[in-house]
Coordinates of C-alpha atoms in Angstrom, one line a residue:
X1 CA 150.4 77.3 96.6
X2 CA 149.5 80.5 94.1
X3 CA 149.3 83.6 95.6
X4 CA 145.7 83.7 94.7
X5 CA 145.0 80.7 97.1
X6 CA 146.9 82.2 99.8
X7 CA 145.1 85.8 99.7
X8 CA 141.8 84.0 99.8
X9 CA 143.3 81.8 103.0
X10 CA 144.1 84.6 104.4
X11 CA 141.3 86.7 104.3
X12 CA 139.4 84.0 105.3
X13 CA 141.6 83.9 108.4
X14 CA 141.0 87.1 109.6
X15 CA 137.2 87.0 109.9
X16 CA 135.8 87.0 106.0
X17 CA 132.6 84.7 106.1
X18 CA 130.8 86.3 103.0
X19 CA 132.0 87.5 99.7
X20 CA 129.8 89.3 97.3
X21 CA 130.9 89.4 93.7
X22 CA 130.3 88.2 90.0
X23 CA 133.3 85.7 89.0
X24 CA 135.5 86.5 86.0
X25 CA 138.8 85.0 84.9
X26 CA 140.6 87.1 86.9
X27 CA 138.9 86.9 90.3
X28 CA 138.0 83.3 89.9
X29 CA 141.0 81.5 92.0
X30 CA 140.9 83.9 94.6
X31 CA 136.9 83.7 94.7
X32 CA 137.4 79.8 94.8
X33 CA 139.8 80.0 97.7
X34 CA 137.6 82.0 99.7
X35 CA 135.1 79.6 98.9
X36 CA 137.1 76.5 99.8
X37 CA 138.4 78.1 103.0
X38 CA 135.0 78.2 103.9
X39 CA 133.4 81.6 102.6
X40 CA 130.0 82.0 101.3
X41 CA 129.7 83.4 97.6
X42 CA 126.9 85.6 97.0
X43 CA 126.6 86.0 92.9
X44 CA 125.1 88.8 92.2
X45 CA 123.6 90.3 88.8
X46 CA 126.2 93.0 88.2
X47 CA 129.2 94.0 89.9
X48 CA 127.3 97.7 90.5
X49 CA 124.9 95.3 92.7
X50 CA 127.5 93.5 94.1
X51 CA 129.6 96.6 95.7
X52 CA 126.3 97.8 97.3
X53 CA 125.9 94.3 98.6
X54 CA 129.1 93.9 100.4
X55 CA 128.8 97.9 101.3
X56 CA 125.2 97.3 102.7
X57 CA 126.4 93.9 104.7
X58 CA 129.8 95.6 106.1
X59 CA 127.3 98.3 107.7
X60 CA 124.6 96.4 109.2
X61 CA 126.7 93.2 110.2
X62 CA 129.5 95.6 111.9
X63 CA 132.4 93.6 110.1
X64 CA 134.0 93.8 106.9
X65 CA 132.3 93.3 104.0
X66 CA 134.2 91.9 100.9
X67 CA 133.9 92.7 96.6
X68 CA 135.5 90.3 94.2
X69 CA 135.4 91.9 90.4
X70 CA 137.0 90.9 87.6
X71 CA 139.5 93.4 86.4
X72 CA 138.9 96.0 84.2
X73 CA 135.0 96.4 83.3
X74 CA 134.4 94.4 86.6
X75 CA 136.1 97.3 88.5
X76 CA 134.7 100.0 86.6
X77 CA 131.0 98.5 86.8
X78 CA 131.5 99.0 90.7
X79 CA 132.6 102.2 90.9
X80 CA 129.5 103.7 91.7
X81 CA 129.0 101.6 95.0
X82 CA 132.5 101.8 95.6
X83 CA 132.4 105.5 95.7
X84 CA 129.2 105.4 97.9
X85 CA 131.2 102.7 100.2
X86 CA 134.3 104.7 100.5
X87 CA 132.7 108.1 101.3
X88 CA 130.8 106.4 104.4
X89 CA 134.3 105.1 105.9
X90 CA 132.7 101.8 105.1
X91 CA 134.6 98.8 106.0
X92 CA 135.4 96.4 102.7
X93 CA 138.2 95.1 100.9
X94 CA 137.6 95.0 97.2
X95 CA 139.6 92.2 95.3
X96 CA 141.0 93.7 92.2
X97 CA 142.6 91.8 89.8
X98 CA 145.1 94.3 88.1
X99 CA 146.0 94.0 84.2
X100 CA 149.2 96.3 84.6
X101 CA 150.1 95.6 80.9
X102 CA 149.1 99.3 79.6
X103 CA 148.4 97.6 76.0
X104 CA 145.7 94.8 77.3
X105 CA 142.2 95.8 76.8
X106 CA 141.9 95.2 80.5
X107 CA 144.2 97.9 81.5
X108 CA 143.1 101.6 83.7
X109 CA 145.0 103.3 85.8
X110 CA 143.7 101.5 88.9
X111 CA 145.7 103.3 91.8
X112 CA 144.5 106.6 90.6
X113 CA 141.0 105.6 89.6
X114 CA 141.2 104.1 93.3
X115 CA 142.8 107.5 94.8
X116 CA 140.1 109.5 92.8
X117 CA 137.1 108.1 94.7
X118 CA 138.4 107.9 98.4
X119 CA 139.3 104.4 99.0
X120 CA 142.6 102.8 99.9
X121 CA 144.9 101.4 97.7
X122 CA 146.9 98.1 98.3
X123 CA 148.6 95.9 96.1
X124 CA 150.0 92.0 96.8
X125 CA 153.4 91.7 96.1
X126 CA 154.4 87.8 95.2
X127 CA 156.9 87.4 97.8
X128 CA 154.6 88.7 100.8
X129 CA 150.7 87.8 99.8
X130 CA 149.9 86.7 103.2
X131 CA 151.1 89.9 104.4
X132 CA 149.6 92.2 102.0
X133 CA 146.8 90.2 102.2
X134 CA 146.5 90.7 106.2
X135 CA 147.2 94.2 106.2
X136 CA 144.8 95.1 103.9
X137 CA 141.9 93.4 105.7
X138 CA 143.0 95.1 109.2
X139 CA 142.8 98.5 107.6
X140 CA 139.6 98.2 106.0
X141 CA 138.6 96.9 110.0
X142 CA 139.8 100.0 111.6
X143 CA 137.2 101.9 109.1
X144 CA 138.3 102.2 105.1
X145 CA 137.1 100.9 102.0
X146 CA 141.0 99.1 100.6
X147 CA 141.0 98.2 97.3
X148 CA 143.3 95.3 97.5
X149 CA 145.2 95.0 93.7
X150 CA 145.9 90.9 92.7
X151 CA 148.2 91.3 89.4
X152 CA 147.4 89.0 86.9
X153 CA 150.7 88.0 86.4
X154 CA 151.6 87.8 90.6
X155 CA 148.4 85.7 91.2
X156 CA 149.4 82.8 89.7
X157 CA 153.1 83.1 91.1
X158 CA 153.9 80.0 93.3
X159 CA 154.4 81.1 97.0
X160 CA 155.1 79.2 100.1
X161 CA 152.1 77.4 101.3
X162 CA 149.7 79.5 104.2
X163 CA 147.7 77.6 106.5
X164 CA 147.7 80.5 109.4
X165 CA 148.1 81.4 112.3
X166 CA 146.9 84.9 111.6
X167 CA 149.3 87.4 112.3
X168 CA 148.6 89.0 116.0
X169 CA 147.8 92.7 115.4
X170 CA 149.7 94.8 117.5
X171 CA 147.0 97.3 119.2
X172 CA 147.6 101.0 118.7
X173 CA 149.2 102.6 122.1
X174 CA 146.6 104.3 123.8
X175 CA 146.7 108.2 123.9
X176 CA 144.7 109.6 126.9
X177 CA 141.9 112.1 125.0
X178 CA 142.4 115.6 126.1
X179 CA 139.0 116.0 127.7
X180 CA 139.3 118.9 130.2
X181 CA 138.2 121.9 127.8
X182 CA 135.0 119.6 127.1
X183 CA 134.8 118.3 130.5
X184 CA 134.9 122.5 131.6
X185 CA 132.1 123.1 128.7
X186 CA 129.7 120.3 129.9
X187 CA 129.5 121.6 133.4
X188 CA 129.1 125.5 132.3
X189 CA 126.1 124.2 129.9
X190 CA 122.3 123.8 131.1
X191 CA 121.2 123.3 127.6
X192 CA 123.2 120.6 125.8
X193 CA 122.6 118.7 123.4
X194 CA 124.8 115.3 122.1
X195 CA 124.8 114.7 118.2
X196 CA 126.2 111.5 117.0
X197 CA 127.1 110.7 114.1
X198 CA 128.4 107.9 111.9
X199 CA 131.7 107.4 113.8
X200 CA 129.6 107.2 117.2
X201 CA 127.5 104.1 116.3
X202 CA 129.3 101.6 118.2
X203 CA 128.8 103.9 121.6
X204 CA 125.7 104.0 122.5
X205 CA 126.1 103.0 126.4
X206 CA 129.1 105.7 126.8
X207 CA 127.3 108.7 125.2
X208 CA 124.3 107.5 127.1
X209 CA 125.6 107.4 130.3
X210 CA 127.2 110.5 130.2
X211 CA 124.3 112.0 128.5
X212 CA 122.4 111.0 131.8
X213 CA 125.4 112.6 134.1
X214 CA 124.7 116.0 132.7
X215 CA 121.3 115.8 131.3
X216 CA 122.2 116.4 127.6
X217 CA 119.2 115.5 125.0
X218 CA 120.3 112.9 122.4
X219 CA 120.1 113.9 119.0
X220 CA 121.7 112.2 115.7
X221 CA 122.5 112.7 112.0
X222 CA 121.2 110.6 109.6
X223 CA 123.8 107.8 109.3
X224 CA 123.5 106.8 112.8
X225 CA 119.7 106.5 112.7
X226 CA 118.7 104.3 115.5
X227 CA 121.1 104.7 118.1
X228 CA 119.3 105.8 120.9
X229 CA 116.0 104.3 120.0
X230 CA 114.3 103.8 123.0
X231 CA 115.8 106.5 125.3
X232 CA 113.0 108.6 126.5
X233 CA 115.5 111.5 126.0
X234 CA 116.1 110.5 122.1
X235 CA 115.2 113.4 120.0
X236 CA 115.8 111.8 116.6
X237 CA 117.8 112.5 113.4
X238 CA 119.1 116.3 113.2
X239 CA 118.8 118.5 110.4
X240 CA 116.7 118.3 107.6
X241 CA 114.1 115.3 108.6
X242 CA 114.3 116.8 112.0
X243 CA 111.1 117.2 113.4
X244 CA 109.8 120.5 114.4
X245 CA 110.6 119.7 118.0
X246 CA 113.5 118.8 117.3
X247 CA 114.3 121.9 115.5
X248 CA 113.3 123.7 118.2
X249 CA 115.2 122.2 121.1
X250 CA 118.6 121.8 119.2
X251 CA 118.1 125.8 118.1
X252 CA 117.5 126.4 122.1
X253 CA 120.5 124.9 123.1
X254 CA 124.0 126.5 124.7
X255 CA 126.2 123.6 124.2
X256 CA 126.5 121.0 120.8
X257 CA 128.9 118.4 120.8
X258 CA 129.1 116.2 117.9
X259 CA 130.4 113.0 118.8
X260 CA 131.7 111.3 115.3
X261 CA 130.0 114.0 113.1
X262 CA 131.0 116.3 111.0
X263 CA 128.1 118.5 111.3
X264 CA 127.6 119.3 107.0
X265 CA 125.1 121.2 105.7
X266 CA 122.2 118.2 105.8
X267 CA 122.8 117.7 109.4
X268 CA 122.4 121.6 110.6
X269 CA 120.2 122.9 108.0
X270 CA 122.9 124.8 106.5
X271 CA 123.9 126.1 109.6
X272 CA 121.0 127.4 110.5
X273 CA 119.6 124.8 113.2
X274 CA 122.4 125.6 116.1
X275 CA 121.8 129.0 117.4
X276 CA 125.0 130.6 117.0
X277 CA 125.3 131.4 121.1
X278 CA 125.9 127.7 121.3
X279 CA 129.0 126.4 121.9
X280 CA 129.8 123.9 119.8
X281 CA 132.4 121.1 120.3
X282 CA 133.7 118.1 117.6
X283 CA 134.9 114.9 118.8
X284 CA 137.0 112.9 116.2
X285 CA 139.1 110.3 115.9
X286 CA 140.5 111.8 112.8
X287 CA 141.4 115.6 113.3
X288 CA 141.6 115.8 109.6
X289 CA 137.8 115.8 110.6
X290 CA 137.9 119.2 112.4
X291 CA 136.1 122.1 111.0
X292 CA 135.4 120.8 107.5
X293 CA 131.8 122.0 107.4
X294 CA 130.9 124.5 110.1
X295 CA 133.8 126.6 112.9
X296 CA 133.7 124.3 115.8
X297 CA 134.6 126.4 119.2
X298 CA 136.6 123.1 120.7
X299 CA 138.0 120.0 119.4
X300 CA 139.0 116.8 120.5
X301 CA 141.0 114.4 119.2
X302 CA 139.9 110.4 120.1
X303 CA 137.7 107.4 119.2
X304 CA 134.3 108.4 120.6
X305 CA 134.0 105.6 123.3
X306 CA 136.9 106.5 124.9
X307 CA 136.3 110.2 125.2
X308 CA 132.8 110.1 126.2
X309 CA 134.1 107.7 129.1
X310 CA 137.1 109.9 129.7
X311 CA 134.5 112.6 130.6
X312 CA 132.6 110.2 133.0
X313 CA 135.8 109.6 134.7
X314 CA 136.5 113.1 135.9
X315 CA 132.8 113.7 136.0
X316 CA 132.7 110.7 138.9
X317 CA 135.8 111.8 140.7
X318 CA 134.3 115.0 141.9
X319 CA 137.5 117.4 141.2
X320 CA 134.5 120.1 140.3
X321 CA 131.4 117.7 140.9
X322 CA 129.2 116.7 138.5
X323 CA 126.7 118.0 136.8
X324 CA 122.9 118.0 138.1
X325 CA 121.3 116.6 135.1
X326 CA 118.1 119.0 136.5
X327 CA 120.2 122.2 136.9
X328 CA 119.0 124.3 133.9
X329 CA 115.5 122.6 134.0
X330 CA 116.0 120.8 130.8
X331 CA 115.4 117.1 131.4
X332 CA 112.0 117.8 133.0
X333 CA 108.8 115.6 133.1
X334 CA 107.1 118.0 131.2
X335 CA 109.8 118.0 128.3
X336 CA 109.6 114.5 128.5
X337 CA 105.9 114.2 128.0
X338 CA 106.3 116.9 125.2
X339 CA 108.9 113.8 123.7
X340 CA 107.2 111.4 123.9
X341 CA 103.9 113.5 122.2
X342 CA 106.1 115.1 119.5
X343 CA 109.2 113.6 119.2
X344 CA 108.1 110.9 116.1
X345 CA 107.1 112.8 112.3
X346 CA 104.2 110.3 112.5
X347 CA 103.0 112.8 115.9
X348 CA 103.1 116.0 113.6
X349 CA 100.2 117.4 111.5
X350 CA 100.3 117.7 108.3
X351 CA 98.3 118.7 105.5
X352 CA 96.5 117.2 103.4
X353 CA 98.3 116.7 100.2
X354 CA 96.3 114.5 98.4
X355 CA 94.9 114.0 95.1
X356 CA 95.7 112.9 91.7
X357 CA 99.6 113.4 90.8
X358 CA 98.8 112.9 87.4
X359 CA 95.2 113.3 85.4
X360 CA 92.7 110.0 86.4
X361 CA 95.3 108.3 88.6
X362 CA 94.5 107.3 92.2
X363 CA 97.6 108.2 94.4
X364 CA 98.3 107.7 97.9
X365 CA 100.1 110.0 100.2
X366 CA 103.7 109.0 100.7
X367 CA 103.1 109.9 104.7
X368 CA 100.1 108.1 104.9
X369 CA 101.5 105.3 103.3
X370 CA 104.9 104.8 105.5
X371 CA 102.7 105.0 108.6
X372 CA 100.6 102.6 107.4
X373 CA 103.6 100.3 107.1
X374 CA 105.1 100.8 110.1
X375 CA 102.0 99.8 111.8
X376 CA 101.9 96.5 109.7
X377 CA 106.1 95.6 109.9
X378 CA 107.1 93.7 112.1
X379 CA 109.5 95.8 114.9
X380 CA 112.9 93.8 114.2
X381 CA 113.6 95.3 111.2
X382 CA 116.6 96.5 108.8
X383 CA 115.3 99.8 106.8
X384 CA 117.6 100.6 103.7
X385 CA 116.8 103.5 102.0
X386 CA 118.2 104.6 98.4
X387 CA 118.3 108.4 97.6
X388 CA 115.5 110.5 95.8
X389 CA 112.9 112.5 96.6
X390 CA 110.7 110.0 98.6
X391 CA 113.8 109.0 100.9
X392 CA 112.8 111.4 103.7
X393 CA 109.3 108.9 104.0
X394 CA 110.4 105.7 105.0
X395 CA 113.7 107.5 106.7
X396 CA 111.5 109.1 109.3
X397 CA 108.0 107.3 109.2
X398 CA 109.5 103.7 109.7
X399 CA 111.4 102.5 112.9
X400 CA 114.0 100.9 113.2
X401 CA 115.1 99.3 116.8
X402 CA 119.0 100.1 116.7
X403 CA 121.7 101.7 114.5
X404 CA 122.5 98.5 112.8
X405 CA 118.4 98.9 111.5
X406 CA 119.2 101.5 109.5
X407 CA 121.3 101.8 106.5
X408 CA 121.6 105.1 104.6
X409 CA 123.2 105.5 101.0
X410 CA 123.3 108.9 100.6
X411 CA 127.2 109.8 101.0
X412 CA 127.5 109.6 97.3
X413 CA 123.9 111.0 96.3
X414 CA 123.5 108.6 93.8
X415 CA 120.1 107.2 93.6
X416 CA 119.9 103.1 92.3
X417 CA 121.8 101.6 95.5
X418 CA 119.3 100.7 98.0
X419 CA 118.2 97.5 96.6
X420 CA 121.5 95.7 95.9
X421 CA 122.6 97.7 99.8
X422 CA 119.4 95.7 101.0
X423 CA 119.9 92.5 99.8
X424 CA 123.6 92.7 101.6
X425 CA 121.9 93.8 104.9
X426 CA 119.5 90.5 104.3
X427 CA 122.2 88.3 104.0
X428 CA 123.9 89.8 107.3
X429 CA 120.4 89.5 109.6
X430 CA 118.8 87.0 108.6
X431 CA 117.3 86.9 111.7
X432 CA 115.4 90.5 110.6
X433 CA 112.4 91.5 108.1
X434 CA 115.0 94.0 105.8
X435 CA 112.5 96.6 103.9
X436 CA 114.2 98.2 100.6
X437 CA 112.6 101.8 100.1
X438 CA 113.5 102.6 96.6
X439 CA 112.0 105.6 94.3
X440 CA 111.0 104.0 91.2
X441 CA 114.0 105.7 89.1
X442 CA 116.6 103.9 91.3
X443 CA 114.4 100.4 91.2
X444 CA 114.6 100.3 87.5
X445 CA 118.2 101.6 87.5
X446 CA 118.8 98.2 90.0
X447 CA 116.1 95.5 89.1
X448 CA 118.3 93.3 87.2
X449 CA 119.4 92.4 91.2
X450 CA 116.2 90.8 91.8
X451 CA 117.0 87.9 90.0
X452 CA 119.5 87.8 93.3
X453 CA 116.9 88.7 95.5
X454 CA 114.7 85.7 94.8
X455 CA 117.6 83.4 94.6
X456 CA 118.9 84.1 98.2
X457 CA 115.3 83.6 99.3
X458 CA 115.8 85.9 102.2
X459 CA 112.8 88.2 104.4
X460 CA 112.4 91.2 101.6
X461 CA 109.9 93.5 101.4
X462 CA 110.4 96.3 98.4
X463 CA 108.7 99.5 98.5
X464 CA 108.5 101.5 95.8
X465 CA 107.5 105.5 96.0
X466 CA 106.4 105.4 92.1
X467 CA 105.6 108.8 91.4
X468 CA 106.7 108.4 87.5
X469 CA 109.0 110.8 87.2
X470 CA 113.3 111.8 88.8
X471 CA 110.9 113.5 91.9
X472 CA 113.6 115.5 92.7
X473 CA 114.3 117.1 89.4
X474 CA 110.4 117.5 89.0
X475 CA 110.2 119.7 92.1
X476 CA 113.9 121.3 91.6
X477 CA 113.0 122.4 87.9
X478 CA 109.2 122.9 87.5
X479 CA 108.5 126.1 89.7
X480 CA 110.8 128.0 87.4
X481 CA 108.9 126.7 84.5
X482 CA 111.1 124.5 83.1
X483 CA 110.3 121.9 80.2
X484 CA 109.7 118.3 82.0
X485 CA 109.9 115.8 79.3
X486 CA 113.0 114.6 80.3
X487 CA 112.0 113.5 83.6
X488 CA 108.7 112.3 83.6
X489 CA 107.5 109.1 82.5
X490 CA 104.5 106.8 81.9
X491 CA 102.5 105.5 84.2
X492 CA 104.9 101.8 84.6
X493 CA 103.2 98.2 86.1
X494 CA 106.6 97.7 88.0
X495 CA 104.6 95.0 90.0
X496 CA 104.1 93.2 86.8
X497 CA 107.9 93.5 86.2
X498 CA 109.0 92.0 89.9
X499 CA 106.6 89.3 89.1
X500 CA 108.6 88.2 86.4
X501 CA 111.8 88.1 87.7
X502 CA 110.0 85.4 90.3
X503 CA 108.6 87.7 93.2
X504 CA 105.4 88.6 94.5
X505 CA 103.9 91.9 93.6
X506 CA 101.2 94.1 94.6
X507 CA 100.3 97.7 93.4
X508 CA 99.1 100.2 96.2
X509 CA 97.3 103.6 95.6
X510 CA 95.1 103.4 99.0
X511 CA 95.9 101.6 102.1
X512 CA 93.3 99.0 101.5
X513 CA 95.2 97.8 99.1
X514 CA 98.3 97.1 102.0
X515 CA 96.3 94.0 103.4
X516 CA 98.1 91.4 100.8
X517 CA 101.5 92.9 102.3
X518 CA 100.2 91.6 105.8
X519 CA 99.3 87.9 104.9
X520 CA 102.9 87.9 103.0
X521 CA 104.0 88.8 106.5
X522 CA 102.4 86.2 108.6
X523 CA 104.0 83.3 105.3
X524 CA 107.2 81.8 105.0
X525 CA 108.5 85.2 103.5
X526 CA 110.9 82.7 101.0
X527 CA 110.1 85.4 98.1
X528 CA 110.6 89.0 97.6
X529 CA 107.3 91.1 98.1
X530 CA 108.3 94.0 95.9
X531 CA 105.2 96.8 96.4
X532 CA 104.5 99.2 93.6
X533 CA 102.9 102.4 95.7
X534 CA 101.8 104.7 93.4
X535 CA 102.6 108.0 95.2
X536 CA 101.1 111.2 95.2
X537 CA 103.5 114.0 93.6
X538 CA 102.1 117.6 94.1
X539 CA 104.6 118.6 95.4
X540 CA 108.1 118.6 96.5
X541 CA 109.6 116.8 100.0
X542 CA 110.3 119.2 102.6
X543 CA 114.3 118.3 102.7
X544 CA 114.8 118.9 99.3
X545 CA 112.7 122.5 99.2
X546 CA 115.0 122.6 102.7
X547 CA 117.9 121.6 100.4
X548 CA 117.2 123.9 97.2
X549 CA 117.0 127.1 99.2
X550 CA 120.7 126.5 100.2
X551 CA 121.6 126.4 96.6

């Protein structure tokens, strides 16, 4: 057997169901292994696409997500989405094929380029495939993007023939979290407040319950979206799409914890949103994690789950008693009704902002226009949202019905990687309606993937926030009086363009014109809607003036 067969066997083995990729000569045994193992292959346009695919499916199906590229050009094309994929701790192995000959056109430095972004670098060695193979799947499991190097010359090596079991994988002995500094600051607060972040969103029922045991309020950053949907104590996203109640109660609070959050500049406003009388704790499984944006007055160290229930323990054994979740009067019924009045952007005022972006075109608000969608969507839903200007819309006026509804590319800031990040998130629920919100700069940058879009023939609905023009350059640049040109563009029929790549499409400047999105809704859904919502663009999104002022 070649040691391209045996990697794909082995991957297979361990739990890889879908691989996301476009096939060159270098990737193709290892692709076909997968494949005959019994693997899916998802083809997508470009291998760009196909990194945001497999990033976008590892985050909403909770499992690894896997790249096959060709080496070279394939590896560079997917840099991009590999960066993005890497900086969110995002679980994938990347299939590399290395030309380590440094005179073949195919050659680059490929541990360094891999160093140089974040990931993980792993390479198969001919005499242990199955074992570098293995180990390279369990680390990108336990929360890394591995780029996994197949040699040109080592893939077609005959190797001793795999046909499992898979290796056992010895768990990691258990350290007791050191939980009695926290454990001392929860029961000395009356005012806390719980923010998770991206290495919380698989404890939701820990954090909850011992939210209840000492009457914390439930707060998130961006990434974990969606966790606590539901909770009648859920605050919301922290930071800059924080709501003005939100604002308000975080900025009142004596005690912080961020559970799996690193607390940067998005999530606290710059620092400003935690009052700085608060004490403010970091749980982490990494300590390397510790501090990196903000002083933190305790750490510690430990997969969230396991402290949060640490905590619960010697809460319910009544060394000091616990908490009365009523002691500082902060759960009350009437904060609750003030929650459940003010706790949604769609429940907050805003002025009007309309009129015509540009001379003699009709425009709809971006506001008015997400809440008019999230009336019509259906509530089991998967929201991916690219970056841009716009992204603050959908992020905050759509709802999502858990953490895995919600997937966020903004780790890299680079705008063009919702769509492909969608189509992966399709692929992993099909079960769910999965809603691409994508400014028009990033939907050109990635429309070359709806040729993937309509051959999958998955639930898609694509909204575009068209306000012709890089928004956030518009709004960054123009106050000061700076030239335009460079960013601003002509009016574009991107409807007409989805069309013919084989979807429907449908332009929107009022929300009249949303009623074709609802009888798409109510079809077989077996084509891409892709809506072209010709937003309004006076001015600037409140995150990114938010964002400017810290510059």
């Amino acid at each position: 057997m070649r040691v391209a067969e045996v990697v794909g066997r082995v991957l297979y083995g361990h739990g890889a169901r879908y691989v996301f990729g476009v096939v060159g000569s270098g990737n193709f045994h290892v692709t076909n292994a997968l494949v005959a193992a019994g693997a899916r292959f998802v083809a997508a346009a470009h291998e760009g696409g196909a990194a945001s695919m497999a990033d976008g499916y590892a985050r909403t199906s909770g499992t690894v997500g896997l790249l096959s590229v060709h080496q070279g050009p394939g590896v560079t094309n997917a840099l991009t989405g590999l960066t993005e994929a890497a900086k969110s701790r995002t679980p994938m192995v990347v299939l590399a094929p290395e030309a380590t000959a440094p005179r073949s056109n195919f050659f680059i430095d490929l541990p360094a380029l891999v160093t140089s972004v974040g990931a993980d670098f792993h390479r198969v060695r001919a005499t242990h495939a199955a074992e570098d193979a293995g180990a390279a799947y369990r680390a990108a499991a336990r929360g890394a993007t591995v780029v996994l190097s197949l040699p040109l010359e080592v893939q077609h090596t005959v190797t001793e023939p795999w046909s499992g079991p898979v290796p056992a994988v010895a768990p990691t002995p258990a350290t007791a979290p050191q939980v009695e500094p926290l454990l001392a600051a929860i029961q000395a607060a009356r005012r806390p407040v719980f923010i998770a972040g991206r290495g919380a969103r698989t404890a939701r029922e820990p954090l909850t319950r011992l939210a209840d045991a000492c009457g914390a309020l439930l707060a998130v950053s961006a990434a974990a979206k969606g966790l606590f949907a539901g909770n009648p104590w859920n605050i919301d996203v922290a930071g800059g799409f924080a709501t003005p109640l939100a604002a308000e109660l975080i900025g009142a609070a004596d005690l912080v914890v961020a559970w799996g959050s690193t607390l940067n500049m998005w999530t606290t406003r710059h620092g400003e949103l935690i009052p700085p009388s608060a004490v403010v704790v970091q749980v982490d499984h990494d300590p390397a994690a510790f501090g990196v944006n903000r002083p933190v007055d305790l750490t510690v160290a430990g997969e969230v789950a396991a402290v949060a229930e640490a905590v619960l323990g010697r809460l319910g054994a009544g060394s000091t008693g616990p908490v009365d979740a009523g002691a500082g009067g902060w759960r009350t019924p009437e904060l609750a009704q003030r929650i459940r009045d003010h706790g949604r952007w769609r429940t907050v005022a805003y002025r009007d902002e309309g009129g015509p972006a540009r001379a003699g075109a009709a425009t709809i608000d971006p506001r008015t226009l997400s809440a008019a969608l999230d009336d019509l969507l259906p509530p089991d839903r998967t929201v991916v949202v690219d970056s841009g200007n716009f992204m603050g819309y959908p992020s905050m006026w759509l709802d999502v019905p858990d953490v895995a509804g919600f997937c966020f590319t903004q780790a890299f800031q680079s705008i063009g990687l919702g769509l492909a990040s969608a189509l992966g998130a399709a692929v992993a629920r099909p079960d769910r309606l999965t809603v691409a919100a994508v400014g028009d700069g990033g939907f050109v940058m990635s429309v070359s993937e709806l040729v993937t879009a309509v051959r999958l023939a998955l639930p898609l609905l694509v909204v575009i926030y068209d306000d012709a023009a890089y928004g956030a350059e518009v709004h960054h640049f123009g106050p000061d009086g700076h030239p335009l040109e460079t960013v601003t563009f002509p009016e574009t029929d991107l409807a007409a363009i989805a069309r013919g790549y084989g979807c429907d499409g449908l332009t929107v400047r009022t929300v009249d014109d949303l009623e074709p999105v609802r009888r798409w809704l109510a079809g077989p859904r077996t084509r891409p809607l892709v809506v072209d919502a010709k937003v309004c663009a006076a001015r600037g999104s409140w995150w990114l003036e938010e964002a400017f002022r810290g510059h």
